[in-house]
Amino acid sequence: MTALHTAARDWQLTHGSLIKICIWDDEDNIRARPIGTSIFPTLFSKARFEEALQLQKDYNKLYAAVSEDDTWLAEILRDLLISDPFAKALWSVHLKAKEAGYIQPLSLGIFRSDYMLHQPSTSMASGLRLKQVEFNTMSCAGGTHANIVNMMHHHLATTGLYTTPPSPPNPIHRSALPTTCTVSNIISALATAHAAYGPPRNALATATAILMPVQPFNINICDERPLEYGLWALSPAVPCYRVNYPAIFLKRTTRAETGELLFYPPNSTEPVEVSVAYMRAGYEAAEHGDEGIAARIMIETSRAIKCPSVLGQLAGFKKVQQALAVPGVLERFMSDSHTDGGGMLERIRGTFAPMFPLDETEAGLWAREEAMKVETAGRYVLKPSLEGGGHNVYRGDIPEFLERTPEAEWRNWVLMEMIEPPKLQNVLLTIHGVHEGDVISELGVFGTCMWRKGEGGKAEMVENDQAGWSFKTKADHVDEMSVIKGYGCFDTPCLVEDLP
Ligand code: ADP
Ligand code: MG
């Protein structure tokens, strides 16, 4: 190990840049491993970085508007609502809540918009474009890890340990490294929503609290726990409870007839009234058995502010991303305003990479041909509407995958052109060992917002902020990026005018 490796590992260990190992039978010890991290910051275009940050408030507005438009969502998700069990389960929850009548007009969004730089050919460095990989509306993770690794790179840059940058020379100095405060921004958004909920209404409860449903056997506590700790540390404290979802949630939570969601904290016989249900679970299809659906109905029909609502979650489906890219669709949700100098629709549209349905429309039939042919499939990635990494089918694997998938299910997938980012160099400390060489990066911009369902059922923004960023880098031969699943590494962009 070099001095840099040791310094990075020690920083990670002392700051909780870790993945917990849950299945471990020695009660006197705790096991964890460092999360993937880059040794050096990776070069990134300063102009495109700033563009991504600037776009976030408009993206927040767009997805708030989509989240309130169940007519449009029903139309866009029509095929999935017939044949995709996950979409069906979520939609059934929405229908139940709609039938009962939504009683909480406020919604909280903690979003993350992911981008890569697109370089159509190696000779076009000046033509780098910002292209959106996906927009996340549910359980957006990585904020804390991003902060810690960002601080680590600042520290390493300050101590002068970067004497041997990767080639080509990487001009690492602190002024080129942006800073992110994602953790405090998310905490502040949660606290604002908590305050907006107001005092408890139910006679059984004397206090309100944020509830954070989490997955059991949670390996990502280092990303989630600091949000909870930060809420308790505010003055006055904002109580925040984690609860394993859905089993323990169902044991400890009830919904009063008047709609309040009441949670019994451990060791307490008195419930707290849930102000905000901050979902860090419920994003996977497998979590939606009978218990998962029962738990989600309880949340969705309650007075708690949802982060996100079921419709907000569905708005993050890849199928929605593809539908928004169809010419004329953005106009349903937003119009250019004079205050921003106009052109906002074009700026958003400019970040869309070509995406196609795989259904029986004209565009879908064309895309099916592209996907089936070995000669053309290499330009694409095939995506289901699932989250968390590991579900996509890449390039040459697409034709064979489609051959063994029943044709009736093809329409649940979308075909997306591969974004071709410039290859840069770095040293990555991954769970599979050290990677030294070509790498690809992805910028995730966090956005927090709160909106009210207003006139005509439309979203009226109450709060709207850009909330920091995460930056991830992977070896260039790796398709996926999930750091938790061991593909990518947290990183910091080193902002430059021009990439080499
Ligand atoms: P998930 O919801 O599983 O995170 P993503 O759409 O983010 O799905 O895809 C996972 C990863 O695959 C991304 O983080 C990115 O590294 C890569 N990827 C996805 N779409 C593209 C694309 N169009 N071009 C290049 N890489 C992509
Ligand atoms: Mg992703």
PDB file of C-alpha atoms in Angstrom, residues 41-287:
ATOM      1  CA  PRO A  41     -10.416  13.380  -7.946  1.00  0.00           C
ATOM      2  CA  THR A  42     -11.360  12.782 -11.601  1.00  0.00           C
ATOM      3  CA  LEU A  43     -11.394  15.569 -14.165  1.00  0.00           C
ATOM      4  CA  PHE A  44     -14.799  16.963 -15.098  1.00  0.00           C
ATOM      5  CA  SER A  45     -15.925  19.911 -17.197  1.00  0.00           C
ATOM      6  CA  LYS A  46     -16.498  22.989 -15.024  1.00  0.00           C
ATOM      7  CA  ALA A  47     -19.111  24.390 -17.401  1.00  0.00           C
ATOM      8  CA  ARG A  48     -21.107  21.152 -17.536  1.00  0.00           C
ATOM      9  CA  PHE A  49     -20.897  20.787 -13.756  1.00  0.00           C
ATOM     10  CA  GLU A  50     -22.392  24.237 -13.294  1.00  0.00           C
ATOM     11  CA  GLU A  51     -25.013  23.532 -15.935  1.00  0.00           C
ATOM     12  CA  ALA A  52     -26.117  20.406 -14.056  1.00  0.00           C
ATOM     13  CA  LEU A  53     -26.452  22.274 -10.775  1.00  0.00           C
ATOM     14  CA  GLN A  54     -28.419  25.052 -12.430  1.00  0.00           C
ATOM     15  CA  LEU A  55     -30.888  22.648 -14.005  1.00  0.00           C
ATOM     16  CA  GLN A  56     -31.889  21.025 -10.745  1.00  0.00           C
ATOM     17  CA  LYS A  57     -34.642  23.377  -9.600  1.00  0.00           C
ATOM     18  CA  ASP A  58     -36.357  23.052 -12.964  1.00  0.00           C
ATOM     19  CA  TYR A  59     -36.031  19.294 -12.813  1.00  0.00           C
ATOM     20  CA  ASN A  60     -37.538  19.389  -9.309  1.00  0.00           C
ATOM     21  CA  LYS A  61     -40.518  21.309 -10.678  1.00  0.00           C
ATOM     22  CA  LEU A  62     -40.909  18.933 -13.575  1.00  0.00           C
ATOM     23  CA  TYR A  63     -40.988  15.822 -11.400  1.00  0.00           C
ATOM     24  CA  ALA A  64     -43.278  17.451  -8.832  1.00  0.00           C
ATOM     25  CA  ALA A  65     -45.689  18.165 -11.685  1.00  0.00           C
ATOM     26  CA  VAL A  66     -45.426  14.612 -13.022  1.00  0.00           C
ATOM     27  CA  SER A  67     -45.990  13.194  -9.520  1.00  0.00           C
ATOM     28  CA  GLU A  68     -49.375  14.966  -9.328  1.00  0.00           C
ATOM     29  CA  ASP A  69     -50.589  13.902 -12.767  1.00  0.00           C
ATOM     30  CA  ASP A  70     -52.128  10.471 -12.332  1.00  0.00           C
ATOM     31  CA  THR A  71     -54.043  10.735 -15.614  1.00  0.00           C
ATOM     32  CA  TRP A  72     -50.835  11.055 -17.601  1.00  0.00           C
ATOM     33  CA  LEU A  73     -48.986   8.463 -15.500  1.00  0.00           C
ATOM     34  CA  ALA A  74     -51.808   5.954 -16.047  1.00  0.00           C
ATOM     35  CA  GLU A  75     -51.547   6.494 -19.782  1.00  0.00           C
ATOM     36  CA  ILE A  76     -47.748   6.256 -19.937  1.00  0.00           C
ATOM     37  CA  LEU A  77     -47.563   3.252 -17.628  1.00  0.00           C
ATOM     38  CA  ARG A  78     -50.544   1.512 -19.253  1.00  0.00           C
ATOM     39  CA  ASP A  79     -48.549  -1.501 -20.496  1.00  0.00           C
ATOM     40  CA  LEU A  80     -46.666  -1.912 -17.226  1.00  0.00           C
ATOM     41  CA  LEU A  81     -49.875  -1.709 -15.235  1.00  0.00           C
ATOM     42  CA  ILE A  82     -51.044  -4.801 -17.102  1.00  0.00           C
ATOM     43  CA  SER A  83     -47.909  -6.912 -17.102  1.00  0.00           C
ATOM     44  CA  ASP A  84     -45.388  -5.610 -14.562  1.00  0.00           C
ATOM     45  CA  PRO A  85     -46.155  -6.855 -11.024  1.00  0.00           C
ATOM     46  CA  PHE A  86     -44.185  -4.052  -9.344  1.00  0.00           C
ATOM     47  CA  ALA A  87     -45.943  -1.238 -11.215  1.00  0.00           C
ATOM     48  CA  LYS A  88     -49.258  -2.999 -10.636  1.00  0.00           C
ATOM     49  CA  ALA A  89     -48.620  -3.258  -6.897  1.00  0.00           C
ATOM     50  CA  LEU A  90     -47.735   0.425  -6.591  1.00  0.00           C
ATOM     51  CA  TRP A  91     -50.691   1.482  -8.698  1.00  0.00           C
ATOM     52  CA  SER A  92     -53.064  -0.573  -6.550  1.00  0.00           C
ATOM     53  CA  VAL A  93     -51.804   1.374  -3.524  1.00  0.00           C
ATOM     54  CA  HIS A  94     -52.435   4.664  -5.305  1.00  0.00           C
ATOM     55  CA  LEU A  95     -55.971   3.608  -6.242  1.00  0.00           C
ATOM     56  CA  LYS A  96     -56.747   2.683  -2.638  1.00  0.00           C
ATOM     57  CA  ALA A  97     -55.490   6.055  -1.420  1.00  0.00           C
ATOM     58  CA  LYS A  98     -57.336   7.898  -4.155  1.00  0.00           C
ATOM     59  CA  GLU A  99     -60.552   6.113  -3.297  1.00  0.00           C
ATOM     60  CA  ALA A 100     -60.123   6.956   0.386  1.00  0.00           C
ATOM     61  CA  GLY A 101     -59.191  10.537  -0.591  1.00  0.00           C
ATOM     62  CA  TYR A 102     -55.652  11.890  -0.194  1.00  0.00           C
ATOM     63  CA  ILE A 103     -55.689  13.920   3.025  1.00  0.00           C
ATOM     64  CA  GLN A 104     -52.219  15.455   2.951  1.00  0.00           C
ATOM     65  CA  PRO A 105     -51.771  18.136   0.292  1.00  0.00           C
ATOM     66  CA  LEU A 106     -47.989  18.452   0.863  1.00  0.00           C
ATOM     67  CA  SER A 107     -45.336  16.190  -0.648  1.00  0.00           C
ATOM     68  CA  LEU A 108     -41.588  16.166  -0.108  1.00  0.00           C
ATOM     69  CA  GLY A 109     -39.138  15.424  -2.908  1.00  0.00           C
ATOM     70  CA  ILE A 110     -35.558  14.338  -2.280  1.00  0.00           C
ATOM     71  CA  PHE A 111     -34.399  13.726  -5.832  1.00  0.00           C
ATOM     72  CA  ARG A 112     -31.165  12.925  -7.633  1.00  0.00           C
ATOM     73  CA  SER A 113     -30.582  13.564 -11.301  1.00  0.00           C
ATOM     74  CA  ASP A 114     -27.681  11.514 -12.719  1.00  0.00           C
ATOM     75  CA  TYR A 115     -25.597  12.656 -15.669  1.00  0.00           C
ATOM     76  CA  MET A 116     -22.606  11.655 -17.710  1.00  0.00           C
ATOM     77  CA  LEU A 117     -20.610  13.723 -20.123  1.00  0.00           C
ATOM     78  CA  HIS A 118     -21.245  12.682 -23.697  1.00  0.00           C
ATOM     79  CA  GLN A 119     -18.474  12.883 -26.218  1.00  0.00           C
ATOM     80  CA  PRO A 120     -19.716  11.761 -29.629  1.00  0.00           C
ATOM     81  CA  SER A 121     -16.169  11.301 -30.987  1.00  0.00           C
ATOM     82  CA  THR A 122     -12.710  11.615 -29.463  1.00  0.00           C
ATOM     83  CA  SER A 123     -11.895  14.653 -31.591  1.00  0.00           C
ATOM     84  CA  MET A 124     -14.770  16.676 -30.141  1.00  0.00           C
ATOM     85  CA  ALA A 125     -13.583  17.537 -26.642  1.00  0.00           C
ATOM     86  CA  SER A 126     -15.118  20.990 -26.893  1.00  0.00           C
ATOM     87  CA  GLY A 127     -18.453  19.445 -27.840  1.00  0.00           C
ATOM     88  CA  LEU A 128     -18.967  17.682 -24.512  1.00  0.00           C
ATOM     89  CA  ARG A 129     -22.628  17.499 -23.603  1.00  0.00           C
ATOM     90  CA  LEU A 130     -24.401  16.796 -20.340  1.00  0.00           C
ATOM     91  CA  LYS A 131     -26.671  13.760 -20.746  1.00  0.00           C
ATOM     92  CA  GLN A 132     -29.030  12.407 -18.138  1.00  0.00           C
ATOM     93  CA  VAL A 133     -28.628   8.752 -17.206  1.00  0.00           C
ATOM     94  CA  GLU A 134     -31.724   8.673 -15.030  1.00  0.00           C
ATOM     95  CA  PHE A 135     -33.800  10.717 -12.607  1.00  0.00           C
ATOM     96  CA  ASN A 136     -34.305   9.219  -9.140  1.00  0.00           C
ATOM     97  CA  THR A 137     -37.310  10.113  -7.007  1.00  0.00           C
ATOM     98  CA  MET A 138     -37.193   7.308  -4.419  1.00  0.00           C
ATOM     99  CA  SER A 139     -34.718   6.495  -1.630  1.00  0.00           C
ATOM    100  CA  CYS A 140     -31.998   8.592  -3.249  1.00  0.00           C
ATOM    101  CA  ALA A 141     -28.834   7.340  -1.611  1.00  0.00           C
ATOM    102  CA  GLY A 142     -25.190   8.314  -1.580  1.00  0.00           C
ATOM    103  CA  GLY A 143     -25.499  11.815  -0.141  1.00  0.00           C
ATOM    104  CA  THR A 144     -23.524  11.028   2.992  1.00  0.00           C
ATOM    105  CA  HIS A 145     -20.903   8.889   1.272  1.00  0.00           C
ATOM    106  CA  ALA A 146     -20.422  11.621  -1.313  1.00  0.00           C
ATOM    107  CA  ASN A 147     -19.831  14.197   1.453  1.00  0.00           C
ATOM    108  CA  ILE A 148     -17.269  12.086   3.265  1.00  0.00           C
ATOM    109  CA  VAL A 149     -15.258  11.197   0.161  1.00  0.00           C
ATOM    110  CA  ASN A 150     -15.448  14.827  -0.965  1.00  0.00           C
ATOM    111  CA  MET A 151     -13.946  15.921   2.364  1.00  0.00           C
ATOM    112  CA  MET A 152     -11.302  13.195   2.041  1.00  0.00           C
ATOM    113  CA  HIS A 153     -10.137  14.485  -1.349  1.00  0.00           C
ATOM    114  CA  HIS A 154      -9.984  18.021   0.023  1.00  0.00           C
ATOM    115  CA  HIS A 155      -7.911  16.735   2.914  1.00  0.00           C
ATOM    116  CA  LEU A 156      -5.525  14.755   0.701  1.00  0.00           C
ATOM    117  CA  ALA A 157      -5.111  17.764  -1.589  1.00  0.00           C
ATOM    118  CA  THR A 158      -4.259  19.967   1.384  1.00  0.00           C
ATOM    119  CA  THR A 159      -1.698  17.631   2.912  1.00  0.00           C
ATOM    120  CA  GLY A 160       0.358  17.558  -0.276  1.00  0.00           C
ATOM    121  CA  LEU A 161       0.060  13.781  -0.711  1.00  0.00           C
ATOM    122  CA  TYR A 162      -0.945  14.206  -4.356  1.00  0.00           C
ATOM    123  CA  THR A 163       2.600  14.317  -5.661  1.00  0.00           C
ATOM    124  CA  THR A 164       2.099  11.606  -8.286  1.00  0.00           C
ATOM    125  CA  PRO A 165      -1.156  12.363 -10.077  1.00  0.00           C
ATOM    126  CA  PRO A 166      -2.470   9.887 -12.633  1.00  0.00           C
ATOM    127  CA  SER A 167      -1.493  10.631 -16.188  1.00  0.00           C
ATOM    128  CA  PRO A 168      -2.306  12.789 -18.063  1.00  0.00           C
ATOM    129  CA  PRO A 169      -1.376  15.243 -15.310  1.00  0.00           C
ATOM    130  CA  ASN A 170      -4.367  15.984 -13.169  1.00  0.00           C
ATOM    131  CA  PRO A 171      -4.233  19.582 -11.922  1.00  0.00           C
ATOM    132  CA  ILE A 172      -5.453  18.788  -8.436  1.00  0.00           C
ATOM    133  CA  HIS A 173      -5.591  21.761  -6.190  1.00  0.00           C
ATOM    134  CA  ARG A 174      -8.238  22.616  -3.665  1.00  0.00           C
ATOM    135  CA  SER A 175      -9.713  25.496  -5.624  1.00  0.00           C
ATOM    136  CA  ALA A 176     -10.599  23.069  -8.449  1.00  0.00           C
ATOM    137  CA  LEU A 177     -12.439  20.754  -6.073  1.00  0.00           C
ATOM    138  CA  PRO A 178     -16.042  21.777  -5.360  1.00  0.00           C
ATOM    139  CA  THR A 179     -17.564  21.143  -1.950  1.00  0.00           C
ATOM    140  CA  THR A 180     -20.927  19.543  -1.303  1.00  0.00           C
ATOM    141  CA  CYS A 181     -23.114  19.757   1.800  1.00  0.00           C
ATOM    142  CA  THR A 182     -25.618  17.126   0.750  1.00  0.00           C
ATOM    143  CA  VAL A 183     -26.181  15.760   4.259  1.00  0.00           C
ATOM    144  CA  SER A 184     -27.101  19.076   5.842  1.00  0.00           C
ATOM    145  CA  ASN A 185     -29.274  19.975   2.847  1.00  0.00           C
ATOM    146  CA  ILE A 186     -31.280  16.751   3.091  1.00  0.00           C
ATOM    147  CA  ILE A 187     -31.601  17.170   6.858  1.00  0.00           C
ATOM    148  CA  SER A 188     -32.850  20.705   6.370  1.00  0.00           C
ATOM    149  CA  ALA A 189     -35.438  19.610   3.765  1.00  0.00           C
ATOM    150  CA  LEU A 190     -36.726  16.892   6.103  1.00  0.00           C
ATOM    151  CA  ALA A 191     -36.875  19.339   9.030  1.00  0.00           C
ATOM    152  CA  THR A 192     -38.779  21.881   6.921  1.00  0.00           C
ATOM    153  CA  ALA A 193     -41.373  19.283   5.938  1.00  0.00           C
ATOM    154  CA  HIS A 194     -41.612  18.152   9.557  1.00  0.00           C
ATOM    155  CA  ALA A 195     -42.330  21.738  10.638  1.00  0.00           C
ATOM    156  CA  ALA A 196     -44.880  22.190   7.845  1.00  0.00           C
ATOM    157  CA  TYR A 197     -46.843  19.187   9.126  1.00  0.00           C
ATOM    158  CA  GLY A 198     -47.603  21.107  12.304  1.00  0.00           C
ATOM    159  CA  PRO A 199     -48.481  19.854  15.799  1.00  0.00           C
ATOM    160  CA  PRO A 200     -49.968  16.404  16.424  1.00  0.00           C
ATOM    161  CA  ARG A 201     -53.704  16.140  15.828  1.00  0.00           C
ATOM    162  CA  ASN A 202     -54.306  12.774  17.356  1.00  0.00           C
ATOM    163  CA  ALA A 203     -55.198  12.679  21.050  1.00  0.00           C
ATOM    164  CA  LEU A 204     -52.945   9.645  21.614  1.00  0.00           C
ATOM    165  CA  ALA A 205     -49.780  11.455  20.517  1.00  0.00           C
ATOM    166  CA  THR A 206     -48.018  14.340  22.210  1.00  0.00           C
ATOM    167  CA  ALA A 207     -45.249  14.700  19.644  1.00  0.00           C
ATOM    168  CA  THR A 208     -44.577  14.357  15.921  1.00  0.00           C
ATOM    169  CA  ALA A 209     -41.599  12.559  14.381  1.00  0.00           C
ATOM    170  CA  ILE A 210     -40.083  11.655  11.050  1.00  0.00           C
ATOM    171  CA  LEU A 211     -40.249   7.944  10.259  1.00  0.00           C
ATOM    172  CA  MET A 212     -37.597   6.354   8.077  1.00  0.00           C
ATOM    173  CA  PRO A 213     -38.638   2.898   6.830  1.00  0.00           C
ATOM    174  CA  VAL A 214     -35.418   1.005   6.018  1.00  0.00           C
ATOM    175  CA  GLN A 215     -34.557  -2.408   4.623  1.00  0.00           C
ATOM    176  CA  PRO A 216     -33.734  -5.128   7.167  1.00  0.00           C
ATOM    177  CA  PHE A 217     -30.113  -6.386   7.191  1.00  0.00           C
ATOM    178  CA  ASN A 218     -29.163  -2.911   6.171  1.00  0.00           C
ATOM    179  CA  ILE A 219     -25.604  -2.652   4.906  1.00  0.00           C
ATOM    180  CA  ASN A 220     -25.874   1.050   4.102  1.00  0.00           C
ATOM    181  CA  ILE A 221     -26.298   2.496   7.600  1.00  0.00           C
ATOM    182  CA  CYS A 222     -23.375   4.865   7.081  1.00  0.00           C
ATOM    183  CA  ASP A 223     -25.384   6.682   4.415  1.00  0.00           C
ATOM    184  CA  GLU A 224     -28.683   6.705   6.326  1.00  0.00           C
ATOM    185  CA  ARG A 225     -27.794   7.101   9.991  1.00  0.00           C
ATOM    186  CA  PRO A 226     -26.111  10.520   9.729  1.00  0.00           C
ATOM    187  CA  LEU A 227     -29.425  11.961   8.455  1.00  0.00           C
ATOM    188  CA  GLU A 228     -31.192  10.604  11.517  1.00  0.00           C
ATOM    189  CA  TYR A 229     -28.431  11.805  13.880  1.00  0.00           C
ATOM    190  CA  GLY A 230     -28.455  15.225  12.229  1.00  0.00           C
ATOM    191  CA  LEU A 231     -32.213  15.599  12.736  1.00  0.00           C
ATOM    192  CA  TRP A 232     -31.949  14.740  16.426  1.00  0.00           C
ATOM    193  CA  ALA A 233     -29.029  17.174  16.768  1.00  0.00           C
ATOM    194  CA  LEU A 234     -31.034  20.158  15.513  1.00  0.00           C
ATOM    195  CA  SER A 235     -32.243  22.647  18.057  1.00  0.00           C
ATOM    196  CA  PRO A 236     -35.005  21.981  18.811  1.00  0.00           C
ATOM    197  CA  ALA A 237     -34.441  18.305  18.005  1.00  0.00           C
ATOM    198  CA  VAL A 238     -36.450  16.743  15.195  1.00  0.00           C
ATOM    199  CA  PRO A 239     -37.202  13.176  16.316  1.00  0.00           C
ATOM    200  CA  CYS A 240     -36.471  10.614  13.602  1.00  0.00           C
ATOM    201  CA  TYR A 241     -36.984   6.864  13.955  1.00  0.00           C
ATOM    202  CA  ARG A 242     -35.744   4.100  11.705  1.00  0.00           C
ATOM    203  CA  VAL A 243     -37.940   1.084  11.331  1.00  0.00           C
ATOM    204  CA  ASN A 244     -37.395  -2.154   9.442  1.00  0.00           C
ATOM    205  CA  TYR A 245     -39.813  -2.315   6.574  1.00  0.00           C
ATOM    206  CA  PRO A 246     -42.335  -3.792   6.187  1.00  0.00           C
ATOM    207  CA  ALA A 247     -42.423  -6.405   9.001  1.00  0.00           C
ATOM    208  CA  ILE A 248     -41.509  -4.293  12.052  1.00  0.00           C
ATOM    209  CA  PHE A 249     -43.239  -1.264  10.575  1.00  0.00           C
ATOM    210  CA  LEU A 250     -46.516  -3.213  10.561  1.00  0.00           C
ATOM    211  CA  LYS A 251     -46.026  -4.239  14.196  1.00  0.00           C
ATOM    212  CA  ARG A 252     -45.269  -0.734  15.469  1.00  0.00           C
ATOM    213  CA  THR A 253     -47.469   1.483  13.342  1.00  0.00           C
ATOM    214  CA  THR A 254     -51.184   2.098  13.125  1.00  0.00           C
ATOM    215  CA  ARG A 255     -53.289   4.455  11.104  1.00  0.00           C
ATOM    216  CA  ALA A 256     -55.947   6.248  13.134  1.00  0.00           C
ATOM    217  CA  GLU A 257     -59.422   6.484  11.641  1.00  0.00           C
ATOM    218  CA  THR A 258     -58.862  10.189  11.242  1.00  0.00           C
ATOM    219  CA  GLY A 259     -55.777   9.445   9.135  1.00  0.00           C
ATOM    220  CA  GLU A 260     -52.844  10.105  11.485  1.00  0.00           C
ATOM    221  CA  LEU A 261     -49.986   7.636  11.203  1.00  0.00           C
ATOM    222  CA  LEU A 262     -48.995   6.612  14.723  1.00  0.00           C
ATOM    223  CA  PHE A 263     -45.648   4.973  15.412  1.00  0.00           C
ATOM    224  CA  TYR A 264     -44.673   3.319  18.701  1.00  0.00           C
ATOM    225  CA  PRO A 265     -40.937   3.916  19.216  1.00  0.00           C
ATOM    226  CA  PRO A 266     -38.929   1.135  20.879  1.00  0.00           C
ATOM    227  CA  ASN A 267     -39.483   1.026  24.650  1.00  0.00           C
ATOM    228  CA  SER A 268     -42.436   3.388  24.471  1.00  0.00           C
ATOM    229  CA  THR A 269     -46.122   2.843  25.110  1.00  0.00           C
ATOM    230  CA  GLU A 270     -47.022   6.247  23.772  1.00  0.00           C
ATOM    231  CA  PRO A 271     -47.038   6.754  20.028  1.00  0.00           C
ATOM    232  CA  VAL A 272     -45.575   9.626  18.043  1.00  0.00           C
ATOM    233  CA  GLU A 273     -47.523  11.022  15.116  1.00  0.00           C
ATOM    234  CA  VAL A 274     -45.579  10.640  11.882  1.00  0.00           C
ATOM    235  CA  SER A 275     -44.986  13.967  10.168  1.00  0.00           C
ATOM    236  CA  VAL A 276     -42.886  12.684   7.257  1.00  0.00           C
ATOM    237  CA  ALA A 277     -42.561   9.128   5.938  1.00  0.00           C
ATOM    238  CA  TYR A 278     -39.058   9.236   4.441  1.00  0.00           C
ATOM    239  CA  MET A 279     -38.846   6.044   2.406  1.00  0.00           C
ATOM    240  CA  ARG A 280     -35.420   4.399   2.384  1.00  0.00           C
ATOM    241  CA  ALA A 281     -37.111   1.064   1.645  1.00  0.00           C
ATOM    242  CA  GLY A 282     -39.876  -0.049  -0.683  1.00  0.00           C
ATOM    243  CA  TYR A 283     -37.991   0.640  -3.904  1.00  0.00           C
ATOM    244  CA  GLU A 284     -37.608  -3.001  -4.939  1.00  0.00           C
ATOM    245  CA  ALA A 285     -40.205  -5.258  -6.474  1.00  0.00           C
ATOM    246  CA  ALA A 286     -39.462  -8.018  -3.946  1.00  0.00           C
ATOM    247  CA  GLU A 287     -40.542  -5.753  -1.085  1.00  0.00           C
TER     248      GLU A 287
END
